Coordinates of C-alpha atoms and ligand atoms in Angstrom, one line a residue:
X16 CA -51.5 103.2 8.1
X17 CA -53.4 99.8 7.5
X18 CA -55.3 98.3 10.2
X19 CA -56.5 95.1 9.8
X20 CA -60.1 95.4 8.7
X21 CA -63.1 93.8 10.5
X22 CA -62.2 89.5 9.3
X23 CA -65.2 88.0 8.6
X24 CA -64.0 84.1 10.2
X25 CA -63.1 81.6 7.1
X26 CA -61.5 84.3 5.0
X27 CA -57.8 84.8 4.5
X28 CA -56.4 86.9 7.5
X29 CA -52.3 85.2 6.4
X30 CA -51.4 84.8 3.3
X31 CA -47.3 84.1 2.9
X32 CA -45.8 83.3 -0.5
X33 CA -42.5 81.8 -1.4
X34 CA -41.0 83.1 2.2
X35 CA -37.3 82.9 2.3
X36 CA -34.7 83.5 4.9
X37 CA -31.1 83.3 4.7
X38 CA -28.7 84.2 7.4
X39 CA -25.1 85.4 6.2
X40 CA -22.9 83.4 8.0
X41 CA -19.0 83.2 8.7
X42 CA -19.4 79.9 7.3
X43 CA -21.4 80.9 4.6
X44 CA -25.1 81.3 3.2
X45 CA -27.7 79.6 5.7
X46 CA -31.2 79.1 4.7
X47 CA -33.5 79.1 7.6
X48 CA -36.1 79.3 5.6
X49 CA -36.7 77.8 2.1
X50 CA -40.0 79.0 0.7
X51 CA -42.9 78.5 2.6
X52 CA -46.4 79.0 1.4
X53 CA -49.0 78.9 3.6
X54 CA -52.7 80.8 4.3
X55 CA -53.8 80.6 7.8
X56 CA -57.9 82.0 8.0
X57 CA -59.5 84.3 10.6
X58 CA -60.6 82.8 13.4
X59 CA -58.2 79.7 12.9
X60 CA -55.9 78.6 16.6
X61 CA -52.8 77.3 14.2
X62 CA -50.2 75.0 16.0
X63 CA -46.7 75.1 14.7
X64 CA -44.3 72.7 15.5
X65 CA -40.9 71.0 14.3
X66 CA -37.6 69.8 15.6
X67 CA -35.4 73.0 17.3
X68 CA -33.3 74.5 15.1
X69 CA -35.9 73.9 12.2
X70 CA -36.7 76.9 11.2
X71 CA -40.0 78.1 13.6
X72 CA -39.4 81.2 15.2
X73 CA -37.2 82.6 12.0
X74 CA -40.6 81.8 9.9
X75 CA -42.4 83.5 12.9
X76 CA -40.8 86.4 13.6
X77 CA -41.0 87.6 9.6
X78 CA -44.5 87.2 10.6
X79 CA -44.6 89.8 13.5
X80 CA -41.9 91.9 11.4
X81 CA -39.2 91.5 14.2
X82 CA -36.9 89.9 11.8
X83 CA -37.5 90.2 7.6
X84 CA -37.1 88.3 4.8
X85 CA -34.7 87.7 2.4
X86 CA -37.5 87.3 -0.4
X87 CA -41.4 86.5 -0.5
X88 CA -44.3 88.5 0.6
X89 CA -46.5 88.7 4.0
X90 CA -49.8 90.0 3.7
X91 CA -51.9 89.9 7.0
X92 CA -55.3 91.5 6.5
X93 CA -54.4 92.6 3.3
X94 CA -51.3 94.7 4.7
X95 CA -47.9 93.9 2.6
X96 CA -46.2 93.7 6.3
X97 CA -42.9 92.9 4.4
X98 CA -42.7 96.3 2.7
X99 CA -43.2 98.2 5.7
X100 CA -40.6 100.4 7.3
X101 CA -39.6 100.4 11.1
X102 CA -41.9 103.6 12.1
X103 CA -44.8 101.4 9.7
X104 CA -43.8 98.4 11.5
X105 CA -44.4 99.4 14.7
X106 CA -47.9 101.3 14.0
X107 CA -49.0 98.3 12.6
X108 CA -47.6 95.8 14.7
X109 CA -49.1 98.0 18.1
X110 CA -52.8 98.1 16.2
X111 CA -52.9 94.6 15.2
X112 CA -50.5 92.3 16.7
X113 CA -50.1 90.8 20.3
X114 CA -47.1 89.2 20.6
X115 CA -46.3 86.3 23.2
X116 CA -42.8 85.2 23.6
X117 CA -41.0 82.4 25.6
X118 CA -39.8 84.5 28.4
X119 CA -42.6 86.7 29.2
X120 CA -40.3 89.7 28.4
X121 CA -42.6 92.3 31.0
X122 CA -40.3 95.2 31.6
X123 CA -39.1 94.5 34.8
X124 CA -39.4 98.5 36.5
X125 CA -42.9 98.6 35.8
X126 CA -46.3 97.1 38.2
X127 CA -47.8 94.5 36.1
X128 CA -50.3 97.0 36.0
X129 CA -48.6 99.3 34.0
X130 CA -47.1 96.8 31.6
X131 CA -50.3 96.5 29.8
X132 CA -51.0 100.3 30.0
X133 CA -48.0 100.8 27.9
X134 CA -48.7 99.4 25.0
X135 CA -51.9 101.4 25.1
X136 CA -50.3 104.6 25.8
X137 CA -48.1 104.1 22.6
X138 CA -51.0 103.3 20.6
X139 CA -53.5 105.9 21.7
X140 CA -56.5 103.7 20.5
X141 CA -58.1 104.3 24.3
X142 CA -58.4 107.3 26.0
X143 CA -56.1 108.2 28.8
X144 CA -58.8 107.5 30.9
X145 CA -60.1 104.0 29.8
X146 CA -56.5 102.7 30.2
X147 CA -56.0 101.6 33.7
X148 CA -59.8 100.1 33.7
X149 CA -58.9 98.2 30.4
X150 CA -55.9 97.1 32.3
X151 CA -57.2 95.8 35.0
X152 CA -60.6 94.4 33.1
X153 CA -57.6 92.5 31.3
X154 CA -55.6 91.8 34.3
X155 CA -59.1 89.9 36.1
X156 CA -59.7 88.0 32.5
X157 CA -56.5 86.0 33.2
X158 CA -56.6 86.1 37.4
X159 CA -54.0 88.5 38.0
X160 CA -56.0 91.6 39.2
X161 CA -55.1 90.9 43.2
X162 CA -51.1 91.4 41.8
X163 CA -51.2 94.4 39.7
X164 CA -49.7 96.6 41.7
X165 CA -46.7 94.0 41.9
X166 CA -43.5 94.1 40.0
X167 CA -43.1 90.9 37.6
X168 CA -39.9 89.8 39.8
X169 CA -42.4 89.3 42.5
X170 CA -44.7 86.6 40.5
X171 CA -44.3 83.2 39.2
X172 CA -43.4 82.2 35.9
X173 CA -46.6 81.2 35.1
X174 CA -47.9 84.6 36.8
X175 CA -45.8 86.1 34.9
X176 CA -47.1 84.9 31.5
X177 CA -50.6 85.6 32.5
X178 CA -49.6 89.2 32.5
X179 CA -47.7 89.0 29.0
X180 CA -51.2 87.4 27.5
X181 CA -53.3 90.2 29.1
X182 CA -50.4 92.7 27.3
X183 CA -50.5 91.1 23.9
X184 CA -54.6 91.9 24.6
X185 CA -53.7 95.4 25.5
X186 CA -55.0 96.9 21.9
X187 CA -57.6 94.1 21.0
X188 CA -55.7 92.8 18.2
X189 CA -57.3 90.5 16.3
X190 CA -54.0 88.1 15.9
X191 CA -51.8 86.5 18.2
X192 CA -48.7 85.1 17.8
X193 CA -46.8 83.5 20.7
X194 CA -43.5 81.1 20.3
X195 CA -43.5 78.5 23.0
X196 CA -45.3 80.1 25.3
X197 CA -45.2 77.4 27.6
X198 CA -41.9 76.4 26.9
X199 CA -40.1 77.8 29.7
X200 CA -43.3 76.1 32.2
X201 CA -44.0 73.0 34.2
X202 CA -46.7 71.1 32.5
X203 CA -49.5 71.8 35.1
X204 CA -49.1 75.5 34.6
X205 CA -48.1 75.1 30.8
X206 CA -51.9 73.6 30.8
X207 CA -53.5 76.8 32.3
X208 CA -51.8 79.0 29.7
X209 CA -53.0 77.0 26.5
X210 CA -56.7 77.0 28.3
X211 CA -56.4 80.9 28.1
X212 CA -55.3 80.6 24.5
X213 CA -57.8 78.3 23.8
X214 CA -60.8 80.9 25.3
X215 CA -58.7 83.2 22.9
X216 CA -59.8 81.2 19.9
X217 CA -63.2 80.4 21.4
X218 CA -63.7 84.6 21.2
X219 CA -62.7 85.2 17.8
X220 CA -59.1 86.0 17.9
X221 CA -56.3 84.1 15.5
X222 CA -53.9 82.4 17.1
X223 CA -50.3 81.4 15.7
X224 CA -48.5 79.4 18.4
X225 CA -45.4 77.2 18.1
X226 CA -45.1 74.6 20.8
X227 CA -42.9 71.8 21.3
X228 CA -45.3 70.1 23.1
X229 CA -47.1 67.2 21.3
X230 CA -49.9 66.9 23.7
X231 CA -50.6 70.5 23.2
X232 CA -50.1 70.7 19.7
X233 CA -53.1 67.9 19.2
X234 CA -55.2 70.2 20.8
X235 CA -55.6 72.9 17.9
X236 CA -57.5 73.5 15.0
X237 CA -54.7 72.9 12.5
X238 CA -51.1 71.5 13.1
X239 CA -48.2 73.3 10.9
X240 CA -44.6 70.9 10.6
X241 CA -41.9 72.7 9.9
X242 CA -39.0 70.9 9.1
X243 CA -35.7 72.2 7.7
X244 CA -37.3 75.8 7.0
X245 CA -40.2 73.8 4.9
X246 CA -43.6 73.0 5.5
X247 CA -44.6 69.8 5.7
X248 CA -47.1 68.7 3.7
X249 CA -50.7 69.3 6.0
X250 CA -52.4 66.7 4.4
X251 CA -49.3 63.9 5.2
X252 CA -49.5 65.4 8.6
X253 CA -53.3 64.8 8.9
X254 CA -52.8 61.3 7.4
X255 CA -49.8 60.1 10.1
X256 CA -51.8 62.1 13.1
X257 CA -50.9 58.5 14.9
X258 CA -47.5 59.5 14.6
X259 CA -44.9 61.2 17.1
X260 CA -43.4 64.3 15.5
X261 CA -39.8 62.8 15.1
X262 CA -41.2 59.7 12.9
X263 CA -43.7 62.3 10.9
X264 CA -40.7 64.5 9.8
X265 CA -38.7 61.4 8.9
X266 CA -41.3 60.3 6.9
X267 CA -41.6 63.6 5.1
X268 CA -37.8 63.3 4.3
X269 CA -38.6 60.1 2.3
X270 CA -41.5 60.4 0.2
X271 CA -41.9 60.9 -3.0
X272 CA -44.5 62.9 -3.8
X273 CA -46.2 61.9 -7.7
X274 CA -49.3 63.8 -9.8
X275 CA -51.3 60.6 -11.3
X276 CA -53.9 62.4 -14.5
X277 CA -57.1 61.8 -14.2
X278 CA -58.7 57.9 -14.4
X279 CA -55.0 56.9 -14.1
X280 CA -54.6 53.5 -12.1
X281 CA -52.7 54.1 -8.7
X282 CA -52.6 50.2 -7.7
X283 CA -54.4 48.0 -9.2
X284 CA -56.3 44.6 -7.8
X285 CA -54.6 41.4 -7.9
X286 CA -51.6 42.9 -8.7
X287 CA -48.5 42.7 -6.0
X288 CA -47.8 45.9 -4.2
X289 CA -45.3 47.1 -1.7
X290 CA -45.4 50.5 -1.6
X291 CA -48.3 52.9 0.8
X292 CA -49.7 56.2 -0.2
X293 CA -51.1 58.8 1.5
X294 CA -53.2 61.3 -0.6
X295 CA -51.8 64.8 -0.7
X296 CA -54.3 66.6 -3.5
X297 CA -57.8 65.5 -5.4
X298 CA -59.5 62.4 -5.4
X299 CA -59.2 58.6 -5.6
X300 CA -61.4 56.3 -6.5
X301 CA -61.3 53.0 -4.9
X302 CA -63.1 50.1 -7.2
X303 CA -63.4 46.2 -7.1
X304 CA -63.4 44.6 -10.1
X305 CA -66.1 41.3 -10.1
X306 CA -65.3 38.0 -11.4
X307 CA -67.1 39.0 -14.5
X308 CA -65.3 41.8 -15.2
X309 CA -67.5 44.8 -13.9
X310 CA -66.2 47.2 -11.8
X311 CA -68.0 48.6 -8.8
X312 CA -67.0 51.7 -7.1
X313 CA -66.7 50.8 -3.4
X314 CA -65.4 54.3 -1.4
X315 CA -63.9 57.9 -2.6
X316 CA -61.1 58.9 -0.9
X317 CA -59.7 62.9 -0.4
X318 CA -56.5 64.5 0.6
X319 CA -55.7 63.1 4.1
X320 CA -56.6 59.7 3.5
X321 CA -54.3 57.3 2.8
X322 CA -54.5 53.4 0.8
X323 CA -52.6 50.8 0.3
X324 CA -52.4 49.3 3.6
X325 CA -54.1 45.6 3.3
X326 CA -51.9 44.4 1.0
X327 CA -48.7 45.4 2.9
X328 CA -50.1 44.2 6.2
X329 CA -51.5 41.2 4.4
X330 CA -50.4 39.1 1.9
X331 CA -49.2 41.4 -1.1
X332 CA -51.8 41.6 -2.9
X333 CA -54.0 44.7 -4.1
X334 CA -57.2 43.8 -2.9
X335 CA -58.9 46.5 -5.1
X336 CA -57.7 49.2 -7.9
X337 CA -57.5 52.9 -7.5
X338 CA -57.6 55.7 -9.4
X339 CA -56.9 59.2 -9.9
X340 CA -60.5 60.7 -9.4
X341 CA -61.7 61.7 -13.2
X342 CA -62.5 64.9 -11.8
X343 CA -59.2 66.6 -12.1
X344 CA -56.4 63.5 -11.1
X345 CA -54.4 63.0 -7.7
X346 CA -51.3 63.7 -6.0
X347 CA -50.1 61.0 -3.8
X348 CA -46.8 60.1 -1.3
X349 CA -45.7 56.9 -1.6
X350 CA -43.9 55.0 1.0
X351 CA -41.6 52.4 0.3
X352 CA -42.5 48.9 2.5
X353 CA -39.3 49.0 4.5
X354 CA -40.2 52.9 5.6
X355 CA -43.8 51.6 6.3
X356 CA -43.0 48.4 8.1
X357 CA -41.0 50.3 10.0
X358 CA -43.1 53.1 11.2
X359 CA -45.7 50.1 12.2
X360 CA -43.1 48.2 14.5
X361 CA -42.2 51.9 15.8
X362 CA -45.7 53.1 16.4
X363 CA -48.1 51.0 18.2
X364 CA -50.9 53.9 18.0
X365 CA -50.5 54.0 13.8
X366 CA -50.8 49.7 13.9
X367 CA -53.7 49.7 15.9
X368 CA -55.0 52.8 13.6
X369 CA -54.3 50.8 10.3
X370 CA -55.5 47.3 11.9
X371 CA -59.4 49.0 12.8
X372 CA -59.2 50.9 9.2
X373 CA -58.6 47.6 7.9
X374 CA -61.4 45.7 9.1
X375 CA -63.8 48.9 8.2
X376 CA -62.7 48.6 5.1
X377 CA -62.7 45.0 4.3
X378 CA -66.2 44.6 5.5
X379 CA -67.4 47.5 3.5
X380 CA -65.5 46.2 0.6
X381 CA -67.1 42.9 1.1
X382 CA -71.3 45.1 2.0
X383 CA -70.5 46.7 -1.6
X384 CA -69.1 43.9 -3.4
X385 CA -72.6 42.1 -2.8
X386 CA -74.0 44.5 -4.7
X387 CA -72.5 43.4 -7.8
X388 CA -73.6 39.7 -6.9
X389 CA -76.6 38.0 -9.2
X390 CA -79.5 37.7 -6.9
X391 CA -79.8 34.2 -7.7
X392 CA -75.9 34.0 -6.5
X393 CA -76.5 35.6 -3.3
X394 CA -79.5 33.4 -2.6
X395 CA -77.2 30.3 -3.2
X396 CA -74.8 31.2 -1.0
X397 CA -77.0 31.5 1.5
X398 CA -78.7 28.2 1.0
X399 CA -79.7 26.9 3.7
X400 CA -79.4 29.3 6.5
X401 CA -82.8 29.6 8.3
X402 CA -85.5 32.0 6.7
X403 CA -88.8 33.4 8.5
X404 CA -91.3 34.2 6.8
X405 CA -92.7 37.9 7.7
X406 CA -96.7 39.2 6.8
X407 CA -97.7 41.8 4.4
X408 CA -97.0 45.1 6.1
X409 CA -95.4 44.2 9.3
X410 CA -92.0 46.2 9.9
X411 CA -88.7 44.6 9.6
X412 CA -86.1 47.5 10.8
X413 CA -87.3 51.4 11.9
X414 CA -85.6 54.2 11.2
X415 CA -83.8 55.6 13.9
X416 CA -83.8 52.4 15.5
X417 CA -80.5 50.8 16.8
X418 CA -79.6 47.5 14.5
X419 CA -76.9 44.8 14.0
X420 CA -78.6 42.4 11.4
X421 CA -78.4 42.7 7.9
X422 CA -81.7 41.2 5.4
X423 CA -81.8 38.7 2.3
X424 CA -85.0 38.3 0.4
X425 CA -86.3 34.8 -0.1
X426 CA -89.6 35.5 -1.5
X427 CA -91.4 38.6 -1.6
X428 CA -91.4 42.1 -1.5
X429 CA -90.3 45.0 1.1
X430 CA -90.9 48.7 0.9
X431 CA -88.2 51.1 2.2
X432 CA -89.7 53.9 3.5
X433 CA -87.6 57.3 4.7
X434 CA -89.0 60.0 7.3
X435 CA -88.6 63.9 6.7
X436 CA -88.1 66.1 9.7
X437 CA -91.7 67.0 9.4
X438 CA -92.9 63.4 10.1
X439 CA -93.7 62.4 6.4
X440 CA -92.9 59.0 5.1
X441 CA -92.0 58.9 2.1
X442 CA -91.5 55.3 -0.2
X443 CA -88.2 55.1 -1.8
X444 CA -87.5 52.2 -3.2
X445 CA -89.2 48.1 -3.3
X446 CA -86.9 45.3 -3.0
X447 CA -87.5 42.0 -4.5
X448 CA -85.9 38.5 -4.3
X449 CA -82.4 38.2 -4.3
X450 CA -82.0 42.0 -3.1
X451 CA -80.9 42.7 0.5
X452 CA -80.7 45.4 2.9
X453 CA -79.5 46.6 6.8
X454 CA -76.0 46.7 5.3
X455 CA -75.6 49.9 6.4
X456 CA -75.7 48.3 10.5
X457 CA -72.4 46.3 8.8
X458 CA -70.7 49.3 8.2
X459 CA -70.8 50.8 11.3
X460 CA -73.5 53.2 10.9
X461 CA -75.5 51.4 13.8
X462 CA -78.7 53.7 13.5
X463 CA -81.0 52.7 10.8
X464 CA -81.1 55.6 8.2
X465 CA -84.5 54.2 6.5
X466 CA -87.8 51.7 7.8
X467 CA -88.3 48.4 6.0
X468 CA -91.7 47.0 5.6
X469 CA -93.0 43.7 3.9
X470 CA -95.0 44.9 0.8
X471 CA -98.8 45.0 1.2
X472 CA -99.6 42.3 -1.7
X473 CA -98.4 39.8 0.5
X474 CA -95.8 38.2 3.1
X475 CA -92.4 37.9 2.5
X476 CA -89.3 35.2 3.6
X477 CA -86.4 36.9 4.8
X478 CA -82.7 35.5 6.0
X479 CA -81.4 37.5 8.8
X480 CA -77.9 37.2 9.1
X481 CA -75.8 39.0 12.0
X482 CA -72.5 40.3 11.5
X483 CA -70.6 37.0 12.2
X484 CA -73.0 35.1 9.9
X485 CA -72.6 37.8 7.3
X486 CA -68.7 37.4 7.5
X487 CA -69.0 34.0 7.3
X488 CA -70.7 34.2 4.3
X489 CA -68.1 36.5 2.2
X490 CA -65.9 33.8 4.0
X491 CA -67.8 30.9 2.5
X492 CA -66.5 29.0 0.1
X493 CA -68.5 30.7 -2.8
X494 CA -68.4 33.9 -0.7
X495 CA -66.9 37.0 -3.1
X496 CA -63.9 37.5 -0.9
X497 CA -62.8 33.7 -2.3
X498 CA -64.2 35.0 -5.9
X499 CA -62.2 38.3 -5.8
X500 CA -58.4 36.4 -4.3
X501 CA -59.1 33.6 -6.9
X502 CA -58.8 36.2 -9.6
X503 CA -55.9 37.8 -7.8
X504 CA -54.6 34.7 -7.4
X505 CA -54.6 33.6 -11.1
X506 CA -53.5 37.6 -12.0
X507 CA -50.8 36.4 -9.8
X508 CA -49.3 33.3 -11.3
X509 CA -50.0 35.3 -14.5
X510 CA -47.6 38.2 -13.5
X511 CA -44.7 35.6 -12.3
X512 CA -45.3 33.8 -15.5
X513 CA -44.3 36.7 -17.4
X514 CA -42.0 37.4 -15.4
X515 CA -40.5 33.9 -15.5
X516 CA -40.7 34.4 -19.6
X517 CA -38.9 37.7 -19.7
X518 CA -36.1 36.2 -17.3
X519 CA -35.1 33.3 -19.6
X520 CA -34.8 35.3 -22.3
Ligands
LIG602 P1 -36.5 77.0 15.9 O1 -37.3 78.2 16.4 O2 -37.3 76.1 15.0 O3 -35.8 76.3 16.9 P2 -34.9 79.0 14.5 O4 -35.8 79.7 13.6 O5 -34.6 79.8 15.8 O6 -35.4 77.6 14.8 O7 -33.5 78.8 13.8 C1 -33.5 78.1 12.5 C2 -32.0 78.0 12.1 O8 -31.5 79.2 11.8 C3 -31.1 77.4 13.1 O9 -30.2 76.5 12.5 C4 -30.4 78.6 13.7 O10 -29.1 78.2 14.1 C5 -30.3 79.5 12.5 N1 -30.3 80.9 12.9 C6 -31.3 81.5 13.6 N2 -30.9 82.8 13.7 C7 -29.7 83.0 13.1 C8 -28.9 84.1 12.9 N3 -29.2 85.3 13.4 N4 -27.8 83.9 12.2 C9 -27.5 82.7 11.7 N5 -28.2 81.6 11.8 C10 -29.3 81.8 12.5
LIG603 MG1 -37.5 78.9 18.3

């Protein structure tokens, strides 16, 4: 017999491919299951939820071999579990599994006691006479040792379920699967259970456990949707965390998913847009293109991270381009406006979500944009704001230091220095006129990551601007935010003139 070998935490300890499961009906052929893939590591605490009726404990229970597929394979610690026959089942299953169900299930003739015995007496993996001490060792790790002697008819629900937990434990499995374990709870006790699953985890076991409970289900490592015997994609799920379970799996009914090669343009800047996307595989590059016609790269986004956003919750139009990564290319779900506007009016958590994300990234749009701004530009549209004039060597910002204000360079020259962990500063770059820094304060990474010093060869005049003044100055009439919707604007009236053209003919 296989027995799960020692799992080193991060490796594979699940792997299922292509798992189907079709019930013959009087009605017919029902899938329960319709091909799931998934790979759940050792050591993860895996949350699985989804509508009743959706497939959960039929995907499950293929897992713990009480039912068995129609087709696909199982392998948990490198056992085929779906080959196995009954006798091999339950070896297996007694060595490596513990098994939590909805309704405790404790046999209801034995002491509590000797329901976790049992399982050790059919496995024979402790001696006859460690049992009862392993029992009751287990028995005081979930606060039932005053009761063993008690039959389960005598103990509360929740009592109850302490005493299944301390059975699944009975053999020191390393993986536990439990469906809705605190289903059949009130919420006060339901909490006490998932703390003792979450110690569980904390020691090193794997934990499969499907919940109906949202609140619950936020508190794992990883969330699994099932939804009409599929999985939904983990990445959409990680993208729409803001949203309630209902509205997620509605949303997976309606996108489309689409593979962009690499360098391929996903939106593109000026251009209108109505549809959102949420990144399900690769990269995306996000880029602004500058009045002259250079394009700076402004953030990378991965799987889990959606774009898209400004222009439907502003005025329509792309306010920067974005690519398939050129790295290997992207796969994206796009959502149609009408879905997205109204998952905003339904969720006030995802609207307050997209409105912070939104500012974040405007202003770092703007920090980065300002990078691709002539020096002599940036000085001009700053004209006139008050400049102090700083001596040779004295710091402007420290390292480490807490900071809001963001730099220009009049005149002059500043050293940025950076700090090892062994206390050595190191010089790692000299800005001049026209060059800036602190921008890093603007995009919300408050603590100064490098010191700023005025050169030695002389003083320097510097514009300090604070956050407001900064904003007012991409906001100023020369500011880049007016360059960069000018060109949209003009791409704009381009596109409808085109438009216009091909109507009239
Ligand atoms: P969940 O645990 O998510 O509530 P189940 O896995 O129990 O869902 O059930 C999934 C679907 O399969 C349901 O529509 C259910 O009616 C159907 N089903 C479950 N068991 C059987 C069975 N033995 N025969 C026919 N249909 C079944
Ligand atoms: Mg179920």
């Amino acid at each position: 017999m296989v027995a799960i070998r020692k799992q080193v935490n991060g490796s594979s300890l699940i792997e299922v491919h292509n798992l189907v499961k079709v019930y013959k009906t009087p009605a017919g052929d029902f899938a329960a299951v319709k091909g799931i893939d998934v790979d759940v590591k050792a050591g993860e605490f895996v949350g699985i939820i989804g509508k009743s009726g959706s497939g959960k404990s039929t995907f499950i229970n293929m897992l713990t071999g009480i039912d068995r597929p129609t087709s696909g394979e199982v392998i948990i610690g490198g056992a085929p579990v779906h080959t196995f026959n009954e006798s091999q089942m339950a070896a297996w299953r007694g060595r490596n599994l513990g098994i939590v169900f909805q309704f405790f299930q404790l046999l209801p003739t034995l002491t509590l006691l000797e329901n976790i015995i049992l399982p050790m007496e059919l496995n024979k993996q402790y001696a006859p006479r460690e049992r009862r001490k392993r029992a009751m060792s287990l028995l005081e790790r979930v606060e039932m040792e005053h009761q063993a002697d008690k039959l389960p008819s005598a103990v509360s629900g929740g009592q109850q379920q302490r005493v299944a937990i301390a059975r699944a434990l009975a053999n020191d499995p390393p993986l536990i699967v439990a469906d809705e374990p605190t289903g059949n709870l009130d919420s006060k006790t339901a909490n006490k259970i998932f703390e003792l699953f979450e110690e569980l985890a904390a020691s090193g076991k794997t934990i499969l456990m499907v919940t109906h409970d949202s609140d619950l289900a936020r508190r794992v490592n990883r969330t699994i949707v099932i939804s009409d015997g599929e999985i939904v994609n983990e990445y959409l799920v990680r993208a729409l965390s803001a949203l309630t379970q209902d509205q997620l799996v509605e949303v997976a009914r309606r996108v489309k998913p689409q593979a962009f090669a690499r360098d391929a343009s996903i939106i593109r800047q000026g251009e209108m847009g109505d549809k959102f996307y949420i990144l399900l595989d690769g990269k995306a590059d996000v880029l602004i293109e500058q009045p002259g016609g250079t394009e700076i790269l402004v953030n990378q986004l991965e799987a889990g991270q959606y774009f898209g956003e400004m222009a439907l919750m502003g005025n329509g139009i792309r306010t920067a381009t974005v690519k398939a990564a050129s790295d290997g290319g992207a796969k994206v779900a796009a959502l149609d406006s009408k879905t997205f506007s109204d998952l905003i009016a339904d969720s006030r958590v995802l609207r307050e979500e997209l409105a912070g994300l939104i500012e974040q990234r405007a202003t770092a749009n703007e920090v980065k944009s300002l990078s691709g701004v002539k020096h002599d530009d940036l000085l001009s549209m700053v004209k006139g704001a008050q400049a102090k004039t700083c001596a040779a060597g004295s710091e402007i910002i420290r390292q480490g230091a807490l900071g809001d204000s963001f730099f220009i360079i009049e005149d002059g020259k500043v050293d940025v220095w950076i700090k090892s962990a062994d206390g050595n500063e190191t010089r790692v770059n000299q800005l001049k006129r026209g060059q800036y820094f602190g921008e890093m304060a603007l995009l919300g990474d408050r603590r100064r990551n490098a010191s700023v010093r005025v050169s030695k060869d002389g003083p320097a005049r510097l514009i300090e601007l604070g956050e407001q003044e900064f904003q007012k100055l991409v906001n100023a009439s020369e500011g880049i935010k007016q360059k960069v919707q000018d060109e949209a604007g003009k791409r704009k009236k381009e596109l409808e003139q085109v438009h216009k053209s091909t109507r009239r003919r």
